[in-house]
XYZ file of C-alpha atoms in Angstrom:
696
model
C -0.001 0.010 -0.201
C 3.019 2.212 0.829
C 4.467 1.456 -2.603
C 0.901 2.182 -4.432
C 0.504 5.154 -2.390
C 4.049 6.972 -3.940
C 3.265 5.777 -7.024
C -0.187 7.348 -6.785
C 1.202 10.473 -6.299
C 4.435 10.579 -8.571
C 1.708 9.937 -11.392
C -0.245 13.355 -10.212
C 3.292 15.340 -10.046
C 4.130 13.761 -13.441
C 0.330 15.148 -14.978
C 0.875 18.019 -13.527
C 4.217 18.872 -15.249
C 2.525 17.806 -18.191
C 0.095 20.157 -17.948
C 2.690 22.922 -17.336
C 4.413 21.703 -21.030
C 1.186 21.293 -22.201
C 0.759 25.524 -21.379
C 4.146 26.287 -22.990
C 3.249 23.471 -26.276
C 0.049 23.886 -26.957
C -1.017 19.731 -27.816
C -4.359 17.647 -26.710
C -2.341 14.487 -26.621
C 0.678 16.109 -23.864
C -2.415 15.604 -21.769
C -5.709 13.128 -22.935
C -4.004 10.508 -23.932
C -1.883 9.915 -20.591
C -5.330 11.457 -19.204
C -6.576 7.574 -19.372
C -3.766 5.381 -17.933
C -4.411 6.007 -13.981
C -9.159 4.999 -15.032
C -7.230 1.901 -17.019
C -5.477 0.935 -14.291
C -8.577 1.545 -11.836
C -10.553 -0.344 -13.670
C -8.465 -3.091 -14.082
C -7.522 -3.484 -10.260
C -11.273 -2.932 -9.580
C -13.029 -5.812 -11.939
C -10.240 -7.709 -9.957
C -11.168 -6.650 -6.243
C -14.899 -7.975 -7.886
C -12.989 -11.403 -8.374
C -10.857 -11.785 -4.723
C -13.433 -10.115 -2.546
C -16.308 -11.505 -0.592
C -19.470 -9.991 0.324
C -20.326 -7.495 0.891
C -17.390 -6.048 -0.337
C -17.632 -7.947 -3.073
C -20.870 -6.861 -4.551
C -19.648 -2.931 -4.027
C -16.640 -3.718 -6.074
C -19.104 -6.095 -8.869
C -20.546 -2.724 -8.771
C -17.527 0.164 -9.144
C -16.059 -1.665 -11.767
C -19.093 -1.162 -13.779
C -19.579 2.511 -13.327
C -15.564 2.915 -13.587
C -16.031 0.964 -17.157
C -18.735 3.076 -17.563
C -15.886 5.992 -17.076
C -13.148 4.695 -19.259
C -15.958 4.038 -22.293
C -17.123 7.600 -21.837
C -14.106 9.284 -21.727
C -12.771 6.576 -25.090
C -15.286 7.867 -26.898
C -14.158 11.445 -25.703
C -10.927 10.344 -27.418
C -12.088 9.271 -30.363
C -13.928 13.194 -30.712
C -10.315 14.683 -30.716
C -7.862 12.084 -32.240
C -9.780 9.413 -34.801
C -12.838 12.512 -36.165
C -9.853 14.860 -36.083
C -13.016 17.189 -34.406
C -14.436 17.991 -30.659
C -17.283 15.789 -29.442
C -20.592 17.981 -29.178
C -22.059 19.734 -26.743
C -24.137 16.811 -26.271
C -22.160 13.681 -26.741
C -22.795 9.424 -25.760
C -20.133 10.298 -23.716
C -21.836 12.758 -21.796
C -24.504 9.602 -21.171
C -21.341 6.981 -20.379
C -20.147 9.174 -17.854
C -23.809 10.059 -16.407
C -24.311 6.426 -16.369
C -21.751 5.312 -14.290
C -22.866 7.835 -11.325
C -26.218 5.117 -11.614
C -24.387 2.860 -10.347
C -21.697 4.235 -8.410
C -24.862 5.122 -5.586
C -25.715 1.846 -4.802
C -21.784 0.951 -4.597
C -21.826 3.390 -1.689
C -24.616 1.253 0.203
C -24.176 -1.895 -0.287
C -20.295 -1.309 0.268
C -19.941 1.424 2.907
C -24.389 1.868 3.026
C -26.803 0.282 6.227
C -27.307 -3.140 6.472
C -31.363 -2.632 6.542
C -33.929 -2.157 4.274
C -35.246 0.853 5.784
C -31.854 2.161 5.845
C -30.989 1.630 2.577
C -34.666 4.003 2.548
C -33.676 6.266 4.706
C -29.700 6.825 2.744
C -31.907 7.547 -0.611
C -34.603 9.917 0.492
C -31.120 12.176 2.712
C -28.473 11.892 -0.201
C -31.561 12.874 -1.976
C -33.195 15.670 -0.290
C -29.004 16.654 0.147
C -28.001 16.541 -3.209
C -32.110 18.720 -4.538
C -31.005 20.649 -1.791
C -27.792 21.666 -2.366
C -27.932 22.280 -6.019
C -30.927 23.911 -5.813
C -29.157 26.503 -3.877
C -25.989 26.172 -5.894
C -28.198 26.756 -9.482
C -29.504 29.729 -7.145
C -26.715 31.659 -6.665
C -24.297 30.266 -8.911
C -24.842 28.722 -12.454
C -28.549 30.152 -12.349
C -27.102 33.947 -12.895
C -24.678 32.681 -14.901
C -26.570 30.982 -17.433
C -28.237 33.151 -20.674
C -31.227 33.902 -20.736
C -32.479 30.480 -23.158
C -30.208 28.036 -22.053
C -28.564 25.040 -23.977
C -29.135 21.489 -23.804
C -25.432 21.357 -22.868
C -25.944 23.776 -20.199
C -28.504 20.801 -18.796
C -26.122 18.217 -19.289
C -22.946 19.687 -17.346
C -25.078 20.463 -14.301
C -26.189 17.169 -13.682
C -22.513 16.357 -12.994
C -22.892 18.371 -10.324
C -25.644 17.194 -9.124
C -24.506 13.109 -9.613
C -21.325 13.653 -7.838
C -23.640 16.526 -4.863
C -25.307 13.252 -5.121
C -22.695 11.531 -3.836
C -21.077 13.608 -1.914
C -24.573 13.540 0.107
C -24.307 9.911 0.111
C -21.172 9.643 1.545
C -22.611 12.507 4.478
C -25.497 10.409 4.821
C -23.228 6.842 5.529
C -22.028 9.569 7.975
C -24.632 9.830 9.485
C -26.175 7.086 9.547
C -23.124 6.103 11.836
C -20.866 3.423 11.198
C -18.698 1.702 14.147
C -15.349 1.634 12.073
C -15.250 1.542 7.440
C -12.428 -0.268 6.011
C -9.610 1.582 4.334
C -10.967 0.680 1.023
C -14.733 2.513 1.584
C -11.957 5.394 3.302
C -10.370 5.342 0.248
C -13.407 5.589 -2.441
C -15.779 7.829 -0.543
C -12.154 10.201 -0.506
C -12.572 9.840 -4.843
C -16.222 10.503 -4.585
C -15.347 13.405 -2.657
C -12.976 14.478 -4.925
C -15.437 13.815 -8.077
C -17.926 15.808 -7.057
C -16.471 18.569 -6.101
C -14.433 18.736 -9.608
C -17.561 18.349 -11.024
C -19.272 21.221 -9.534
C -16.391 23.325 -10.624
C -16.857 22.084 -13.951
C -20.123 22.677 -14.309
C -19.663 26.981 -13.354
C -16.709 26.910 -15.408
C -19.425 25.416 -17.999
C -21.867 28.418 -17.006
C -19.266 31.283 -16.506
C -17.559 29.902 -19.908
C -14.869 30.700 -17.844
C -11.315 28.387 -16.863
C -9.016 26.080 -18.427
C -10.575 22.967 -18.805
C -7.123 20.926 -18.662
C -6.301 22.079 -15.163
C -9.948 20.495 -13.735
C -8.552 17.537 -15.116
C -6.400 16.709 -12.058
C -9.479 16.235 -9.827
C -10.409 13.041 -12.050
C -7.329 11.997 -11.897
C -6.904 12.179 -7.919
C -10.583 9.647 -8.073
C -8.705 7.627 -10.588
C -5.789 7.142 -7.857
C -8.371 6.896 -5.030
C -9.981 3.957 -7.192
C -6.939 1.881 -7.674
C -5.841 1.688 -4.346
C -9.098 1.303 -2.821
C -9.235 -1.509 -5.225
C -5.887 -2.684 -3.754
C -7.082 -1.954 -0.557
C -9.477 -4.660 -0.772
C -7.311 -7.744 -2.609
C -4.253 -7.347 -0.443
C -6.848 -6.594 3.262
C -9.209 -9.142 3.846
C -11.593 -6.236 7.127
C -14.915 -7.688 8.404
C -17.076 -5.371 6.388
C -19.293 -2.076 8.380
C -21.468 -2.244 10.982
C -23.784 -0.136 12.734
C -23.110 1.102 16.020
C -25.076 3.691 18.141
C -25.189 7.524 17.230
C -23.917 10.014 19.816
C -27.072 12.460 18.540
C -29.305 12.666 15.913
C -27.730 14.548 12.786
C -31.270 13.404 10.885
C -32.382 17.162 10.831
C -29.410 18.588 8.562
C -30.478 16.990 5.331
C -34.269 18.269 6.327
C -32.327 21.503 7.300
C -31.029 22.206 3.670
C -34.173 21.492 2.113
C -36.123 23.501 3.716
C -33.998 26.925 3.259
C -33.958 25.222 -0.391
C -36.987 25.430 -1.264
C -37.756 28.730 1.098
C -35.657 30.227 -1.188
C -36.906 29.368 -4.546
C -39.842 30.678 -2.827
C -38.218 33.891 -2.119
C -36.067 33.692 -5.573
C -38.999 33.707 -7.454
C -41.148 36.590 -5.146
C -38.318 38.587 -5.799
C -38.934 37.734 -10.076
C -42.156 38.063 -9.679
C -42.438 35.879 -13.021
C -44.478 32.857 -13.580
C -43.952 29.905 -11.533
C -42.061 27.655 -14.402
C -42.427 24.078 -14.277
C -38.779 23.105 -13.704
C -39.103 25.702 -10.751
C -42.682 23.907 -9.429
C -41.583 19.816 -10.011
C -37.605 20.890 -7.462
C -40.515 22.829 -5.262
C -42.478 19.450 -5.348
C -39.899 17.558 -4.493
C -38.734 18.551 -2.776
C -41.700 19.124 -0.214
C -42.491 15.070 -0.786
C -38.941 14.198 0.054
C -39.575 16.540 3.547
C -42.833 14.542 4.545
C -41.364 11.525 3.619
C -38.344 12.017 5.617
C -40.871 13.447 8.741
C -42.393 10.269 8.577
C -40.418 8.198 8.776
C -38.675 10.290 11.867
C -42.334 9.566 13.064
C -41.706 5.590 12.124
C -38.234 5.928 14.277
C -39.526 6.531 16.474
C -42.720 5.381 17.155
C -40.347 1.845 17.039
C -37.717 2.983 19.459
C -40.943 4.433 21.506
C -42.429 0.202 21.605
C -38.806 -1.140 22.100
C -38.795 1.244 25.014
C -41.997 0.399 27.005
C -40.863 -3.866 26.052
C -37.618 -2.787 27.870
C -38.903 -1.634 30.390
C -41.210 -4.261 30.595
C -38.688 -6.704 31.157
C -36.683 -4.922 32.962
C -39.459 -4.513 35.972
C -39.936 -8.680 35.452
C -36.698 -9.128 35.353
C -36.909 -6.889 38.813
C -39.169 -8.445 40.442
C -38.475 -13.103 39.363
C -36.068 -15.267 40.792
C -33.956 -15.495 37.019
C -33.846 -19.472 38.328
C -37.632 -20.638 38.919
C -39.335 -17.980 37.612
C -41.951 -17.024 40.657
C -41.226 -14.016 42.105
C -38.265 -12.942 44.547
C -38.345 -11.520 48.661
C -38.921 -8.396 47.241
C -41.484 -8.167 45.505
C -43.526 -10.673 47.987
C -42.006 -8.387 51.005
C -43.824 -5.385 48.925
C -46.358 -7.299 47.607
C -47.417 -8.126 52.232
C -47.958 -4.731 53.277
C -50.437 -4.197 49.811
C -51.889 -7.119 51.016
C -52.195 -6.211 54.714
C -52.846 -3.084 53.868
C -56.352 -4.135 52.453
C -56.643 -7.128 54.892
C -57.027 -4.282 57.067
C -59.726 -2.225 54.801
C -61.966 -5.227 54.253
C -61.895 -7.074 57.155
C -60.794 -9.808 56.063
C -58.040 -13.001 56.696
C -54.183 -13.040 55.404
C -51.989 -15.868 55.031
C -48.399 -16.319 54.822
C -46.932 -19.659 54.149
C -43.200 -20.147 54.248
C -41.363 -24.171 53.011
C -37.938 -25.241 53.219
C -36.599 -28.525 51.283
C -35.478 -30.654 53.627
C -31.817 -31.258 53.605
C -31.381 -29.878 50.140
C -27.716 -29.430 51.154
C -27.521 -33.825 50.346
C -28.757 -32.886 46.503
C -26.010 -30.190 45.868
C -22.766 -32.686 47.719
C -23.934 -35.105 45.988
C -25.048 -34.556 42.684
C -23.822 -31.266 42.135
C -25.309 -27.264 42.114
C -26.786 -27.562 38.571
C -28.834 -30.678 39.942
C -29.417 -28.565 43.275
C -30.520 -25.849 40.132
C -33.244 -28.314 38.574
C -34.402 -29.676 41.415
C -35.797 -25.057 43.001
C -36.773 -25.103 39.475
C -39.302 -28.244 39.410
C -40.063 -27.491 43.142
C -41.064 -23.865 42.338
C -43.329 -25.233 39.675
C -44.946 -27.773 41.913
C -45.338 -24.546 44.012
C -47.065 -23.162 41.504
C -49.363 -25.449 40.476
C -51.309 -26.146 43.699
C -52.270 -22.674 44.836
C -54.379 -20.328 43.091
C -53.493 -18.393 40.412
C -54.487 -15.807 42.386
C -52.145 -15.996 45.227
C -48.026 -14.751 45.087
C -45.436 -17.469 45.263
C -41.943 -16.158 46.224
C -38.391 -17.907 46.504
C -37.256 -16.892 49.991
C -34.433 -17.518 50.276
C -31.639 -20.704 48.877
C -33.881 -23.647 48.624
C -36.989 -21.567 51.319
C -39.851 -20.440 49.432
C -43.035 -18.299 50.357
C -46.745 -17.635 49.881
C -49.438 -15.363 50.388
C -52.654 -15.849 50.836
C -54.843 -13.026 50.473
C -58.182 -13.610 52.308
C -57.354 -17.416 53.344
C -57.532 -18.381 57.317
C -55.792 -20.704 58.336
C -57.609 -24.014 58.140
C -57.550 -22.785 54.208
C -54.126 -22.099 55.008
C -53.121 -25.362 56.682
C -55.145 -27.311 53.944
C -53.403 -25.583 51.108
C -49.461 -25.782 52.980
C -50.626 -29.373 53.267
C -51.579 -30.149 49.642
C -48.149 -28.271 48.803
C -46.372 -30.615 51.189
C -47.760 -33.839 49.217
C -47.515 -32.560 45.964
C -43.789 -31.883 46.744
C -43.362 -35.167 48.511
C -45.654 -37.774 46.559
C -43.288 -38.184 43.230
C -39.848 -37.873 42.438
C -37.354 -35.010 41.064
C -35.828 -35.242 37.697
C -32.611 -34.075 37.765
C -31.378 -35.300 34.187
C -29.028 -38.822 33.585
C -31.807 -41.069 34.420
C -31.303 -39.773 37.873
C -33.990 -38.561 39.979
C -34.390 -37.186 43.705
C -37.655 -37.666 46.972
C -37.485 -34.493 48.724
C -39.815 -33.248 52.373
C -40.603 -29.901 52.900
C -41.313 -28.804 56.089
C -43.877 -25.883 56.568
C -44.182 -22.877 58.477
C -47.685 -21.344 58.447
C -48.826 -18.251 60.564
C -51.922 -16.063 59.721
C -53.479 -12.696 60.816
C -57.171 -10.993 60.584
C -60.254 -11.489 61.797
C -59.738 -15.136 62.394
C -56.207 -14.980 63.183
C -54.193 -14.107 66.857
C -51.722 -11.655 65.004
C -53.750 -8.303 63.608
C -53.263 -7.839 59.890
C -51.541 -4.042 60.366
C -48.704 -5.780 60.946
C -46.622 -7.091 58.595
C -43.136 -8.449 59.703
C -44.768 -10.108 62.643
C -46.601 -12.582 60.268
C -43.502 -13.306 58.598
C -41.812 -13.575 61.931
C -44.719 -16.523 63.009
C -44.766 -18.116 60.274
C -40.946 -18.293 59.916
C -41.009 -19.319 63.564
C -43.542 -21.936 62.763
C -41.460 -23.070 60.145
C -38.285 -24.091 62.888
C -40.430 -25.629 64.805
C -41.671 -27.512 61.943
C -37.897 -28.344 61.286
C -36.725 -28.869 65.168
C -40.067 -31.500 65.188
C -38.847 -34.020 62.484
C -39.172 -32.851 59.527
C -42.004 -33.147 56.482
C -44.765 -31.210 58.198
C -46.970 -28.446 59.131
C -46.649 -26.468 61.704
C -48.823 -23.461 62.183
C -47.628 -20.449 64.578
C -50.884 -21.057 66.340
C -50.059 -24.886 67.525
C -48.683 -25.838 70.349
C -45.767 -28.595 69.125
C -43.280 -27.896 70.664
C -41.124 -27.877 74.181
C -39.394 -24.938 72.897
C -41.558 -22.118 71.820
C -44.253 -23.633 74.553
C -41.539 -22.667 77.207
C -39.406 -20.521 76.516
C -36.624 -21.334 79.771
C -36.054 -24.680 77.692
C -32.239 -25.257 77.624
C -31.439 -25.111 74.202
C -28.308 -26.926 74.358
C -30.105 -30.334 76.228
C -32.271 -29.599 73.303
C -29.408 -29.674 70.658
C -27.449 -32.615 73.136
C -31.262 -34.615 72.972
C -31.400 -34.296 69.027
C -27.207 -35.842 68.684
C -28.623 -38.667 71.146
C -31.646 -39.339 68.835
C -29.355 -39.274 65.678
C -26.765 -41.523 67.292
C -29.117 -43.895 68.264
C -31.784 -44.033 65.020
C -32.127 -42.522 61.766
C -35.800 -42.258 63.124
C -36.481 -39.331 65.197
C -37.356 -40.277 68.722
C -37.230 -37.820 70.846
C -39.488 -34.795 68.750
C -42.210 -37.573 68.520
C -42.203 -38.445 71.485
C -42.917 -34.743 73.172
C -45.099 -34.159 69.941
C -47.335 -37.369 71.153
C -47.082 -36.307 75.075
C -48.512 -32.729 74.210
C -52.168 -35.020 71.984
C -52.057 -37.133 75.459
C -51.882 -34.002 77.352
C -54.441 -32.562 75.759
C -57.183 -35.156 75.707
C -56.253 -35.944 79.615
C -57.883 -32.032 79.964
C -54.193 -31.140 82.066
C -53.592 -27.113 82.633
C -51.539 -25.365 80.425
C -48.372 -25.723 82.939
C -48.504 -29.201 82.929
C -48.667 -29.658 78.943
C -45.744 -27.679 78.906
C -44.222 -29.632 81.399
C -44.976 -33.391 79.567
C -44.196 -31.827 76.261
C -40.587 -31.155 77.307
C -39.818 -33.573 79.476
C -40.595 -35.701 76.539
C -37.626 -33.820 74.860
C -35.755 -33.790 77.116
C -36.151 -37.528 78.607
C -33.145 -39.399 76.999
C -30.174 -36.484 77.269
C -28.694 -38.730 79.819
C -27.854 -41.526 78.164
C -25.112 -39.152 77.356
C -23.346 -40.184 80.680
C -23.844 -44.344 79.004
C -20.971 -45.995 77.795
C -21.308 -46.081 73.686
C -20.857 -49.826 73.753
C -23.579 -50.578 76.002
C -26.146 -48.112 73.810
C -25.259 -49.911 70.486
C -25.039 -53.645 71.961
C -27.216 -55.923 70.638
C -27.077 -59.141 73.150
C -28.631 -59.710 76.358
C -26.804 -56.922 78.566
C -24.991 -58.139 81.785
C -26.148 -56.886 85.707
C -23.278 -53.921 85.139
C -24.379 -52.816 82.224
C -28.385 -52.837 82.810
C -27.036 -50.499 86.227
C -25.288 -48.201 83.541
C -28.630 -48.427 81.655
C -31.047 -47.372 84.203
C -28.872 -44.361 85.588
C -29.492 -42.223 82.316
C -33.320 -41.401 84.155
C -31.082 -40.364 87.233
C -29.102 -38.236 84.904
C -31.160 -37.159 82.844
C -32.437 -35.112 86.039
C -29.283 -33.891 87.223
C -27.956 -31.988 84.026
C -31.396 -30.526 83.687
C -31.159 -29.667 87.662
C -27.061 -28.383 86.982
C -27.284 -27.009 83.904
C -30.734 -26.725 82.557
C -32.013 -24.857 87.001
C -35.199 -26.459 85.735
C -36.313 -28.648 88.735
C -39.468 -28.531 87.808
C -38.984 -31.006 84.661
C -36.481 -33.523 86.273
C -38.924 -34.617 88.866
C -40.243 -35.709 85.597
C -38.185 -37.072 83.439
C -36.675 -39.005 86.420
C -39.926 -40.940 86.912
C -39.909 -41.583 83.177
C -38.971 -45.382 83.152
C -41.171 -45.376 86.641
C -43.477 -48.133 85.848
C -47.700 -48.369 86.949
C -47.599 -51.832 89.249
C -44.600 -50.386 90.916
C -42.107 -52.289 89.397
C -40.310 -49.797 87.518
C -36.569 -47.311 87.539
C -35.063 -46.239 89.480
C -37.120 -45.396 93.130
C -40.120 -48.094 92.237
C -42.846 -45.211 92.816
C -46.589 -46.385 90.982
C -49.371 -45.277 90.727
C -50.030 -41.737 91.508
C -46.787 -41.738 93.111
C -45.045 -40.925 89.445
C -45.924 -37.759 88.271
C -48.739 -37.602 85.728
C -46.442 -36.093 83.515
C -43.573 -38.831 83.339
C -46.909 -41.216 82.905
C -47.932 -40.140 79.625
C -44.195 -39.829 78.158
C -43.710 -43.597 80.011
C -46.784 -44.585 77.014
C -45.513 -42.569 74.300
C -41.156 -43.362 74.757
C -42.320 -47.118 74.580
C -44.195 -46.459 71.268
C -41.140 -44.700 70.547
C -39.202 -47.600 71.060
C -41.500 -50.523 69.216
C -42.069 -48.118 66.005
C -37.957 -48.015 65.166
C -35.280 -49.978 65.051
C -32.794 -50.400 67.211
C -29.708 -52.908 67.941
C -31.726 -55.327 70.199
C -34.768 -55.639 68.365
C -36.722 -54.887 65.006
C -38.903 -52.249 64.363
C -42.631 -53.680 65.246
C -45.691 -52.887 62.802
C -48.206 -50.594 64.312
C -50.835 -53.155 65.154
C -48.466 -55.168 67.193
C -47.057 -51.899 69.161
C -51.206 -51.664 70.224
C -51.103 -54.466 70.897
C -48.327 -54.132 73.304
C -49.499 -50.895 74.634
C -53.087 -52.917 75.545
C -51.037 -55.899 77.688
C -49.134 -53.300 79.385
C -52.498 -51.345 80.335
C -52.705 -51.613 84.979
C -49.429 -52.464 84.423
C -46.204 -50.786 82.838
C -48.797 -48.057 81.710
C -51.357 -46.064 84.120
C -55.121 -47.028 82.182
C -55.967 -44.125 82.214
C -53.605 -42.293 80.116
C -53.112 -45.872 77.901
C -56.492 -45.461 76.652
C -56.334 -41.853 76.134
C -52.876 -42.812 74.005
C -54.616 -45.747 72.107
C -57.307 -42.961 71.079
C -55.153 -40.640 69.739
C -53.638 -43.715 67.576
C -57.289 -45.171 66.642
C -58.457 -41.186 65.816
C -54.704 -41.360 63.134
C -54.033 -38.284 65.677
C -50.494 -40.747 65.997
C -49.011 -42.713 64.159
C -45.607 -44.403 62.712
C -42.307 -42.599 62.994
C -41.507 -39.802 59.981
C -39.046 -41.394 57.816
C -35.868 -40.251 56.666
C -35.629 -38.250 53.883
C -34.004 -40.062 51.605
C -32.079 -39.022 48.776
């Protein structure tokens, strides 16, 4: 490229020298024959570029090759008239046809090669170029060419005017390309554009010199020589450097008003000139005015269309942004922020209409195992599937949101506690009933714990406290987790001693859970606590006794921490010494509650939970009413839980066999009244099997 540029510059210098020589020794041959050299070179290189390039670049150079060839044909005809016919060309000749035809192919070459990629942008570019060309041409005609023409202009004058008109069209088309905006123009496009710009200026100067009959035509040839050299350099650049096609970029400012302003100025100028001349409106002037006004109207319609489409796209983008702002990207349900906002809105509506409002919070049980065993992508699939099941269970008007990692929330306007619990149970069954496919033929079975809280006319909390409502649902969810998972707990339920008795030592609750986990994969102390509470309620005990029964059931086995693990897990019959060690665990439980938990009221209950109604139990051999009522309740529920679980010394019993054992121990091991109340609960289905472990 450097050498080609040097050769091109050298040729232009040589041509200027030839012009100087022609001034001293007048001879057209000195100038006209060398004048064809760069045009011939440009034609050859254009054809070669059209062959070796690809895509839009190839199409552009094919049009440029035709345009340059037509230009060359026109120049050859000119030379023919000068040297073969031995006479100058006529005022209007066939050469003019080929010259002007070359512009017809140059304009689409610009649009294809460096113009817009969209069909509508092509139309806008052509319209802008037409308005600019017509406006500038009209202004130029009024300011420079028109006053120089005779009163009766010749056809040659109009043909001469067509050259600068096409030249201005090319220049303004390049300006329209700039107005449209591009990411980056390839080097060949810059060189070709510069060539057309030089040609447009040269044609305008030539037309003015013809109209005014001034100037030396030979010196004007320098402009067309520069054009041919730039075309040749552009072809070399396209051949030697494969560059990406032009791409759209956003305009930093709106410049579409430029051609409109110029066209408006031209139309105004025509009208003012006509009024000053006070002559009749000619057909040509009327046609130009109509063309300008039609172009202005068409361009304005395109602007309105563009802005309407932009406004539509903007509204769609805003709607999408609003959707993304309130939606969880993984599950497709609402996010926590939207849930909290809707909670406040629905709370205000419920307060005005005096209707209830319920909140469900649910958490997948042991979801971490899914991520650990199958990976986080599988966990993401599970969350999305669970969200679908939740949405399929609730009403379309209810709000379902992802509240945390594996935690979801449901907002149920107008729903009381009883219906909310039923909906929560349906969600629990929907999730636990079937496995969730995670791909590659694998699936997992999950369970879920749910907390329900209701406010309003049928709720304990006023509906004006939405944050407290969520707190209640969260506390209920915690109780569902603490009581063995895979269950629904409402905020009004008294199901866990941790909540029933705020003074219960949380550290000892933790110890009870660790002991249960070490002895069996199934729940134990949580079930004993839950069932003890139900039995105490059935017996009509007061609230203090209810709390003691539930708390004692939760902590009755903490003394086993002092028993050797080998004894706890031994499958063979125990030795007398081992039996003595095991029988001390009620005493140790009582000691821990007294010394560490500061709860001597519970110590007396847990110390007696292995006493028998007939007085043959341990550690003190108490009988009948000597045994606290809460301990007599725990005795039944503890035995039931032990019979239903697999232990090292015995397999689990079916519920029918366990029921028979309770009936057999009625009056001996168990208080008959307590046993009867317990068996009633079993018959009613309120006491059942132990919660199974979650298998993944």
